[in-house]
Amino acid sequence: MPFRWNPELGPEDVTPEAMFQERRRFLRAAAVATAGAVLGWDPDAVQAEGGLAGVRKGAVTLDEKLTPVREVTSYGNFYELGTGKEDPAKLADRLVTYPWSVRIDGEVEQPGVVSLEDLLKPHPLEERVYRMRCVEGWSMVIPWIGFPLGDLLKRFVPTPKGRYVAFETLHDPQRLPGQAREVLRWPYREGLRLDEAMHPLTILAVGLYDRVLPNQNGVPLRLVVPWKYGFKSIKSIVRISLTEQQPVTSWNQHAPDEYGFFANVNPEVPHPRWEQRQERRIGEWLRRDTLPFNGYGEQVAGLYAGMDLTRFF
Ligand code: MTE
């Protein structure tokens, strides 16, 4: 399995050449900004300062060809910016993100509304290359920049009643004009079981490649859960709540027969409209077989021991 999990990775570890060059350029620029002293979280200002400061190489990487940044940023789903694959990039400027705050509430000892800067301060950013698989049958390999969601949740101290984590996207039709149409019930919502949320593979991302998240990819903060279908990776988060009951999620609410709560990549569970056994890696001609848990089974299958994953899909 071309997948490595090794916290001892050194900076000289294998990196595709183009990216290596790019990273050198980026690290030089990042060194100019004092580590951590990013001027607030105005994405343009952060980028102008030379990018995200102090990003370290992550404990997880993947020896697969990266999907070109052009594809990652121009082909995607963000229904609040239109339902066409290329709409989000076109309407991206509407999503003004500065200032931005996130409400952390529900079953936590220390609920509150936190500015994005304060939310990020104690969390060192790292780069992680993940395989992503969309339920619609396409996939990409993306170098994310982020930090484990579990580190953040620990900071707010879940109470013993907190069994799930619910996420919400910004609800503001001015900044997310697609919300003027009831394609889904807004705001976009997603959820994880607490053990899934605490799993070290689950991250909150603030960047991809060497840049702050482009608006269309979920600026300023989005979830990334690589063993689940892409719709779980909720974008532009403003609220994270710990709950006792399984939370409502947008796609499950919209079409429960098609989109389950768990949404683990599973070639054995057919989707009525999309191919699940194979996938088209963006940029490739031949289809690939889709792997259970998107290839992360060794790390996460244990979370579902004893569960019938054809019923809990
Ligand atoms: N988050 C919000 N708020 N709105 C969306 O429409 N689409 C999801 C997910 N997160 C979506 C969302 C789906 S279906 C996919 S495949 C991924 O975002 C795509 O993310 P990407 O464009 O960054 O690859």
Short mmCIF file of C-alpha atoms and ligand atoms in Angstrom, two decimals:
data_model
loop_
_atom_site.label_atom_id
_atom_site.label_comp_id
_atom_site.label_asym_id
_atom_site.label_seq_id
_atom_site.Cartn_x
_atom_site.Cartn_y
_atom_site.Cartn_z
CA MET A 1 0.00 0.00 0.00
CA PRO A 2 1.66 3.26 -1.07
CA PHE A 3 0.83 4.94 2.20
CA ARG A 4 3.14 5.88 5.01
CA TRP A 5 2.35 6.75 8.56
CA ASN A 6 5.53 7.73 10.23
CA PRO A 7 5.86 10.50 12.78
CA GLU A 8 9.65 10.31 12.41
CA LEU A 9 9.64 11.61 8.83
CA GLY A 10 12.41 14.05 8.16
CA PRO A 11 12.19 17.13 5.95
CA GLU A 12 14.30 15.38 3.30
CA ASP A 13 11.62 12.72 2.84
CA VAL A 14 10.43 11.90 -0.66
CA THR A 15 8.59 14.76 -2.36
CA PRO A 16 7.71 15.15 -6.03
CA GLU A 17 10.26 17.45 -7.58
CA ALA A 18 7.95 20.21 -8.73
CA MET A 19 6.50 20.41 -5.31
CA PHE A 20 9.88 20.31 -3.67
CA GLN A 21 10.93 23.34 -5.68
CA GLU A 22 7.70 25.05 -4.84
CA ARG A 23 8.13 24.26 -1.15
CA ARG A 24 11.64 25.71 -1.11
CA ARG A 25 10.28 28.92 -2.53
CA PHE A 26 7.46 28.88 -0.03
CA LEU A 27 9.65 28.11 2.98
CA ARG A 28 11.95 30.97 2.07
CA ALA A 29 8.94 33.26 1.93
CA ALA A 30 7.47 31.85 5.12
CA ALA A 31 10.74 32.40 6.94
CA VAL A 32 10.31 36.09 6.28
CA ALA A 33 7.17 36.15 8.39
CA THR A 34 7.98 35.38 12.03
CA ALA A 35 6.61 31.95 12.89
CA GLY A 36 3.03 32.27 14.03
CA ALA A 37 2.96 36.02 13.61
CA VAL A 38 0.57 36.03 10.71
CA LEU A 39 -1.20 39.36 10.64
CA GLY A 40 -4.70 38.38 11.61
CA TRP A 41 -6.49 36.00 9.31
CA ASP A 42 -7.18 38.09 6.28
CA PRO A 43 -6.35 35.42 3.67
CA ASP A 44 -5.00 38.04 1.27
CA ALA A 45 -2.76 39.50 3.95
CA VAL A 46 -1.55 36.07 5.00
CA GLN A 47 -0.73 35.25 1.39
CA ALA A 48 0.94 38.60 0.86
CA GLU A 49 3.12 37.94 3.91
CA GLY A 50 4.54 34.93 2.12
CA GLY A 51 1.99 32.25 2.87
CA LEU A 52 1.29 30.24 5.97
CA ALA A 53 4.15 30.55 8.42
CA GLY A 54 5.79 27.63 10.15
CA VAL A 55 4.21 24.73 8.28
CA ARG A 56 5.97 21.48 9.09
CA LYS A 57 5.98 18.26 7.15
CA GLY A 58 3.17 16.12 8.46
CA ALA A 59 3.18 12.62 9.88
CA VAL A 60 1.06 11.36 6.99
CA THR A 61 1.95 11.38 3.35
CA LEU A 62 1.29 9.42 0.20
CA ASP A 63 3.49 8.34 -2.72
CA GLU A 64 0.95 9.15 -5.39
CA LYS A 65 0.98 11.81 -8.06
CA LEU A 66 -0.51 15.02 -6.77
CA THR A 67 -3.55 16.41 -8.57
CA PRO A 68 -2.43 19.70 -10.20
CA VAL A 69 -3.41 22.71 -8.13
CA ARG A 70 -5.31 24.08 -11.13
CA GLU A 71 -7.70 21.12 -11.02
CA VAL A 72 -8.01 21.15 -7.26
CA THR A 73 -9.07 24.76 -7.31
CA SER A 74 -11.24 24.85 -10.42
CA TYR A 75 -13.27 21.61 -10.25
CA GLY A 76 -15.30 20.91 -7.15
CA ASN A 77 -18.48 21.09 -5.16
CA PHE A 78 -19.50 24.02 -3.02
CA TYR A 79 -23.23 24.34 -3.60
CA GLU A 80 -23.43 27.66 -1.78
CA LEU A 81 -21.41 29.02 -4.70
CA GLY A 82 -23.40 27.22 -7.42
CA THR A 83 -24.08 23.63 -8.39
CA GLY A 84 -21.85 23.49 -11.49
CA LYS A 85 -18.36 22.07 -10.93
CA GLU A 86 -16.76 25.30 -12.09
CA ASP A 87 -19.19 27.69 -10.38
CA PRO A 88 -17.42 27.84 -6.99
CA ALA A 89 -14.22 29.21 -8.52
CA LYS A 90 -16.17 31.76 -10.55
CA LEU A 91 -18.22 33.07 -7.61
CA ALA A 92 -15.44 32.69 -5.05
CA ASP A 93 -14.88 36.44 -4.58
CA ARG A 94 -18.28 36.80 -2.98
CA LEU A 95 -17.11 34.86 0.06
CA VAL A 96 -15.54 37.57 2.22
CA THR A 97 -13.95 35.91 5.23
CA TYR A 98 -12.28 38.58 7.29
CA PRO A 99 -12.96 38.71 10.18
CA TRP A 100 -14.14 35.17 10.87
CA SER A 101 -15.12 33.46 14.10
CA VAL A 102 -16.13 29.95 15.04
CA ARG A 103 -18.62 29.04 17.74
CA ILE A 104 -17.66 25.98 19.78
CA ASP A 105 -20.59 24.85 21.88
CA GLY A 106 -22.80 22.01 23.08
CA GLU A 107 -21.28 19.32 25.27
CA VAL A 108 -17.98 21.05 26.07
CA GLU A 109 -16.70 22.41 29.37
CA GLN A 110 -15.60 25.70 27.83
CA PRO A 111 -17.98 26.85 25.07
CA GLY A 112 -17.34 30.15 23.30
CA VAL A 113 -17.03 32.15 20.13
CA VAL A 114 -13.43 32.29 19.05
CA SER A 115 -11.78 34.38 16.36
CA LEU A 116 -10.04 32.30 13.76
CA GLU A 117 -6.68 33.70 14.86
CA ASP A 118 -7.24 32.54 18.43
CA LEU A 119 -8.50 29.21 17.25
CA LEU A 120 -5.37 28.59 15.21
CA LYS A 121 -2.71 30.04 17.52
CA PRO A 122 -1.89 26.94 19.58
CA HIS A 123 -2.05 24.55 16.64
CA PRO A 124 1.09 23.99 14.59
CA LEU A 125 0.24 23.61 10.92
CA GLU A 126 1.44 20.63 8.95
CA GLU A 127 1.24 19.43 5.41
CA ARG A 128 -0.55 16.14 4.76
CA VAL A 129 -1.09 14.52 1.39
CA TYR A 130 -4.45 12.77 1.26
CA ARG A 131 -6.36 10.80 -1.32
CA MET A 132 -9.88 12.25 -1.62
CA ARG A 133 -12.83 10.39 -3.18
CA CYS A 134 -16.05 12.13 -4.15
CA VAL A 135 -19.27 10.09 -4.12
CA GLU A 136 -19.82 11.15 -7.73
CA GLY A 137 -16.96 8.92 -8.85
CA TRP A 138 -13.94 11.20 -9.16
CA SER A 139 -10.92 11.47 -6.92
CA MET A 140 -7.91 13.69 -6.31
CA VAL A 141 -4.67 13.64 -4.31
CA ILE A 142 -4.29 16.88 -2.39
CA PRO A 143 -1.56 18.26 -0.13
CA TRP A 144 -3.56 19.89 2.66
CA ILE A 145 -2.21 22.23 5.30
CA GLY A 146 -3.96 21.92 8.63
CA PHE A 147 -3.96 20.34 12.07
CA PRO A 148 -5.80 17.48 13.77
CA LEU A 149 -9.37 18.31 14.73
CA GLY A 150 -8.90 16.23 17.88
CA ASP A 151 -6.28 18.68 19.20
CA LEU A 152 -8.80 21.48 18.99
CA LEU A 153 -11.65 19.50 20.54
CA LYS A 154 -9.46 18.54 23.51
CA ARG A 155 -8.85 22.21 24.17
CA PHE A 156 -12.58 22.82 24.66
CA VAL A 157 -12.91 19.69 26.84
CA PRO A 158 -15.81 17.49 25.67
CA THR A 159 -18.15 16.48 28.52
CA PRO A 160 -18.93 12.77 29.00
CA LYS A 161 -22.23 13.37 27.17
CA GLY A 162 -20.53 14.55 23.98
CA ARG A 163 -20.71 11.58 21.59
CA TYR A 164 -20.90 13.33 18.22
CA VAL A 165 -19.53 16.45 16.60
CA ALA A 166 -21.78 18.62 14.42
CA PHE A 167 -20.41 21.19 11.96
CA GLU A 168 -22.10 24.11 10.21
CA THR A 169 -21.08 26.26 7.27
CA LEU A 170 -21.64 30.03 7.22
CA HIS A 171 -25.25 30.92 6.39
CA ASP A 172 -25.21 34.23 4.55
CA PRO A 173 -26.74 34.48 1.05
CA GLN A 174 -24.83 37.74 0.47
CA ARG A 175 -21.51 36.00 0.76
CA LEU A 176 -22.73 32.57 -0.38
CA PRO A 177 -25.22 33.50 -3.12
CA GLY A 178 -26.10 29.86 -3.88
CA GLN A 179 -28.02 29.87 -0.60
CA ALA A 180 -30.70 31.95 -2.29
CA ARG A 181 -31.84 28.67 -3.85
CA GLU A 182 -33.09 25.81 -1.69
CA VAL A 183 -30.90 23.18 -3.35
CA LEU A 184 -30.16 21.86 0.14
CA ARG A 185 -31.47 23.05 3.47
CA TRP A 186 -29.01 25.70 4.61
CA PRO A 187 -26.72 25.99 6.37
CA TYR A 188 -24.75 23.03 5.07
CA ARG A 189 -24.32 20.63 7.99
CA GLU A 190 -22.10 17.65 8.62
CA GLY A 191 -21.32 15.40 11.53
CA LEU A 192 -18.93 12.79 12.86
CA ARG A 193 -18.97 10.39 15.75
CA LEU A 194 -16.59 11.64 18.45
CA ASP A 195 -14.09 8.80 17.88
CA GLU A 196 -14.00 9.63 14.15
CA ALA A 197 -13.49 13.29 14.97
CA MET A 198 -10.65 12.45 17.39
CA HIS A 199 -8.94 10.11 14.92
CA PRO A 200 -5.50 11.50 13.99
CA LEU A 201 -6.31 11.35 10.26
CA THR A 202 -9.16 13.85 10.68
CA ILE A 203 -7.93 17.39 10.16
CA LEU A 204 -9.15 20.93 9.88
CA ALA A 205 -7.48 22.47 6.86
CA VAL A 206 -6.60 26.13 6.33
CA GLY A 207 -4.51 25.69 3.19
CA LEU A 208 -3.61 23.49 0.26
CA TYR A 209 -0.36 23.23 -1.66
CA ASP A 210 1.56 26.26 -0.44
CA ARG A 211 -1.34 28.62 -0.06
CA VAL A 212 -4.15 29.72 2.17
CA LEU A 213 -7.29 27.82 1.18
CA PRO A 214 -8.72 29.33 -1.97
CA ASN A 215 -12.27 30.53 -1.31
CA GLN A 216 -13.83 27.81 -3.43
CA ASN A 217 -12.11 25.10 -1.38
CA GLY A 218 -13.68 26.24 1.87
CA VAL A 219 -11.83 29.28 3.13
CA PRO A 220 -10.93 29.87 5.91
CA LEU A 221 -11.44 26.54 7.67
CA ARG A 222 -12.73 23.19 6.39
CA LEU A 223 -12.88 19.62 7.52
CA VAL A 224 -10.93 16.85 5.77
CA VAL A 225 -11.79 13.20 6.52
CA PRO A 226 -9.91 11.14 3.93
CA TRP A 227 -11.62 7.77 4.42
CA LYS A 228 -15.09 9.21 3.80
CA TYR A 229 -16.76 10.50 0.66
CA GLY A 230 -15.94 14.12 -0.09
CA PHE A 231 -19.29 15.50 1.01
CA LYS A 232 -18.26 14.92 4.64
CA SER A 233 -15.48 17.49 4.24
CA ILE A 234 -17.59 20.52 5.11
CA LYS A 235 -16.29 23.91 4.00
CA SER A 236 -16.18 27.39 5.56
CA ILE A 237 -17.08 26.26 9.06
CA VAL A 238 -18.56 28.71 11.59
CA ARG A 239 -19.83 26.32 14.23
CA ILE A 240 -18.63 23.11 15.86
CA SER A 241 -20.96 21.56 18.44
CA LEU A 242 -20.55 18.50 20.58
CA THR A 243 -23.85 16.62 20.80
CA GLU A 244 -25.30 13.65 22.59
CA GLN A 245 -27.45 12.55 19.63
CA GLN A 246 -26.36 11.86 16.07
CA PRO A 247 -26.59 15.24 14.30
CA VAL A 248 -28.59 16.04 11.17
CA THR A 249 -26.42 16.26 8.06
CA SER A 250 -27.40 18.09 4.86
CA TRP A 251 -27.05 15.28 2.35
CA ASN A 252 -28.55 12.67 4.63
CA GLN A 253 -31.51 14.98 5.17
CA HIS A 254 -31.81 15.64 1.43
CA ALA A 255 -31.60 12.01 0.22
CA PRO A 256 -31.25 9.49 3.07
CA ASP A 257 -31.24 6.50 0.70
CA GLU A 258 -28.25 7.87 -1.16
CA TYR A 259 -26.15 9.54 1.51
CA GLY A 260 -25.76 7.87 4.90
CA PHE A 261 -24.45 9.45 8.07
CA PHE A 262 -21.19 7.48 8.02
CA ALA A 263 -20.37 7.94 4.32
CA ASN A 264 -17.30 5.69 4.53
CA VAL A 265 -15.88 5.00 1.08
CA ASN A 266 -17.21 1.52 0.37
CA PRO A 267 -17.08 -0.10 -3.08
CA GLU A 268 -19.49 -2.78 -1.80
CA VAL A 269 -22.35 -0.34 -1.23
CA PRO A 270 -23.78 0.73 -4.59
CA HIS A 271 -25.11 4.22 -5.01
CA PRO A 272 -28.26 4.54 -7.12
CA ARG A 273 -26.72 7.17 -9.40
CA TRP A 274 -22.95 7.04 -9.01
CA GLU A 275 -20.25 4.40 -9.55
CA GLN A 276 -18.70 3.24 -6.27
CA ARG A 277 -16.52 0.32 -7.39
CA GLN A 278 -14.26 2.45 -9.55
CA GLU A 279 -13.18 6.04 -9.72
CA ARG A 280 -11.70 8.50 -12.18
CA ARG A 281 -8.63 10.17 -10.76
CA ILE A 282 -8.77 13.69 -12.14
CA GLY A 283 -6.06 13.95 -14.81
CA GLU A 284 -6.02 10.21 -15.63
CA TRP A 285 -7.78 8.32 -18.43
CA LEU A 286 -8.10 4.83 -17.02
CA ARG A 287 -10.38 4.22 -14.06
CA ARG A 288 -8.98 2.83 -10.84
CA ASP A 289 -10.60 0.44 -8.41
CA THR A 290 -11.97 2.22 -5.39
CA LEU A 291 -10.43 0.99 -2.15
CA PRO A 292 -12.44 0.32 1.01
CA PHE A 293 -12.12 3.29 3.34
CA ASN A 294 -10.41 4.99 0.41
CA GLY A 295 -7.24 3.02 1.23
CA TYR A 296 -7.12 4.04 4.90
CA GLY A 297 -8.64 0.78 6.21
CA GLU A 298 -5.59 -0.18 8.22
CA GLN A 299 -5.91 3.03 10.19
CA VAL A 300 -9.67 3.34 10.58
CA ALA A 301 -11.49 0.01 10.03
CA GLY A 302 -11.26 -0.67 13.78
CA LEU A 303 -13.61 2.25 14.44
CA TYR A 304 -16.40 0.22 12.85
CA ALA A 305 -15.69 -3.24 14.26
CA GLY A 306 -18.90 -5.22 14.56
CA MET A 307 -20.99 -2.76 12.52
CA ASP A 308 -22.84 -3.81 9.40
CA LEU A 309 -21.42 -1.24 7.00
CA THR A 310 -23.96 -2.02 4.31
CA ARG A 311 -26.67 -0.86 6.69
CA PHE A 312 -24.70 1.95 8.31
CA PHE A 313 -23.39 3.34 5.04
N1 MTE B 1 -19.16 22.06 2.00
C1 MTE B 1 -20.14 22.95 1.80
N2 MTE B 1 -20.34 23.90 2.71
N3 MTE B 1 -20.92 22.93 0.69
C2 MTE B 1 -20.77 21.96 -0.27
O1 MTE B 1 -21.53 21.97 -1.25
N4 MTE B 1 -19.56 19.97 -0.99
C3 MTE B 1 -18.89 18.77 -0.50
C4 MTE B 1 -17.66 19.12 0.34
N5 MTE B 1 -17.93 20.18 1.27
C5 MTE B 1 -19.76 20.98 -0.08
C6 MTE B 1 -18.95 21.08 1.07
C7 MTE B 1 -18.52 17.85 -1.57
S1 MTE B 1 -19.80 17.01 -2.31
C8 MTE B 1 -17.24 17.65 -1.94
S2 MTE B 1 -16.83 16.44 -3.08
C9 MTE B 1 -16.14 18.45 -1.37
O2 MTE B 1 -16.61 19.48 -0.54
C10 MTE B 1 -15.30 19.05 -2.48
O3 MTE B 1 -14.25 19.79 -1.92
P1 MTE B 1 -13.09 20.40 -2.84
O4 MTE B 1 -13.78 21.18 -3.91
O5 MTE B 1 -12.24 21.24 -1.98
O6 MTE B 1 -12.36 19.23 -3.39
#
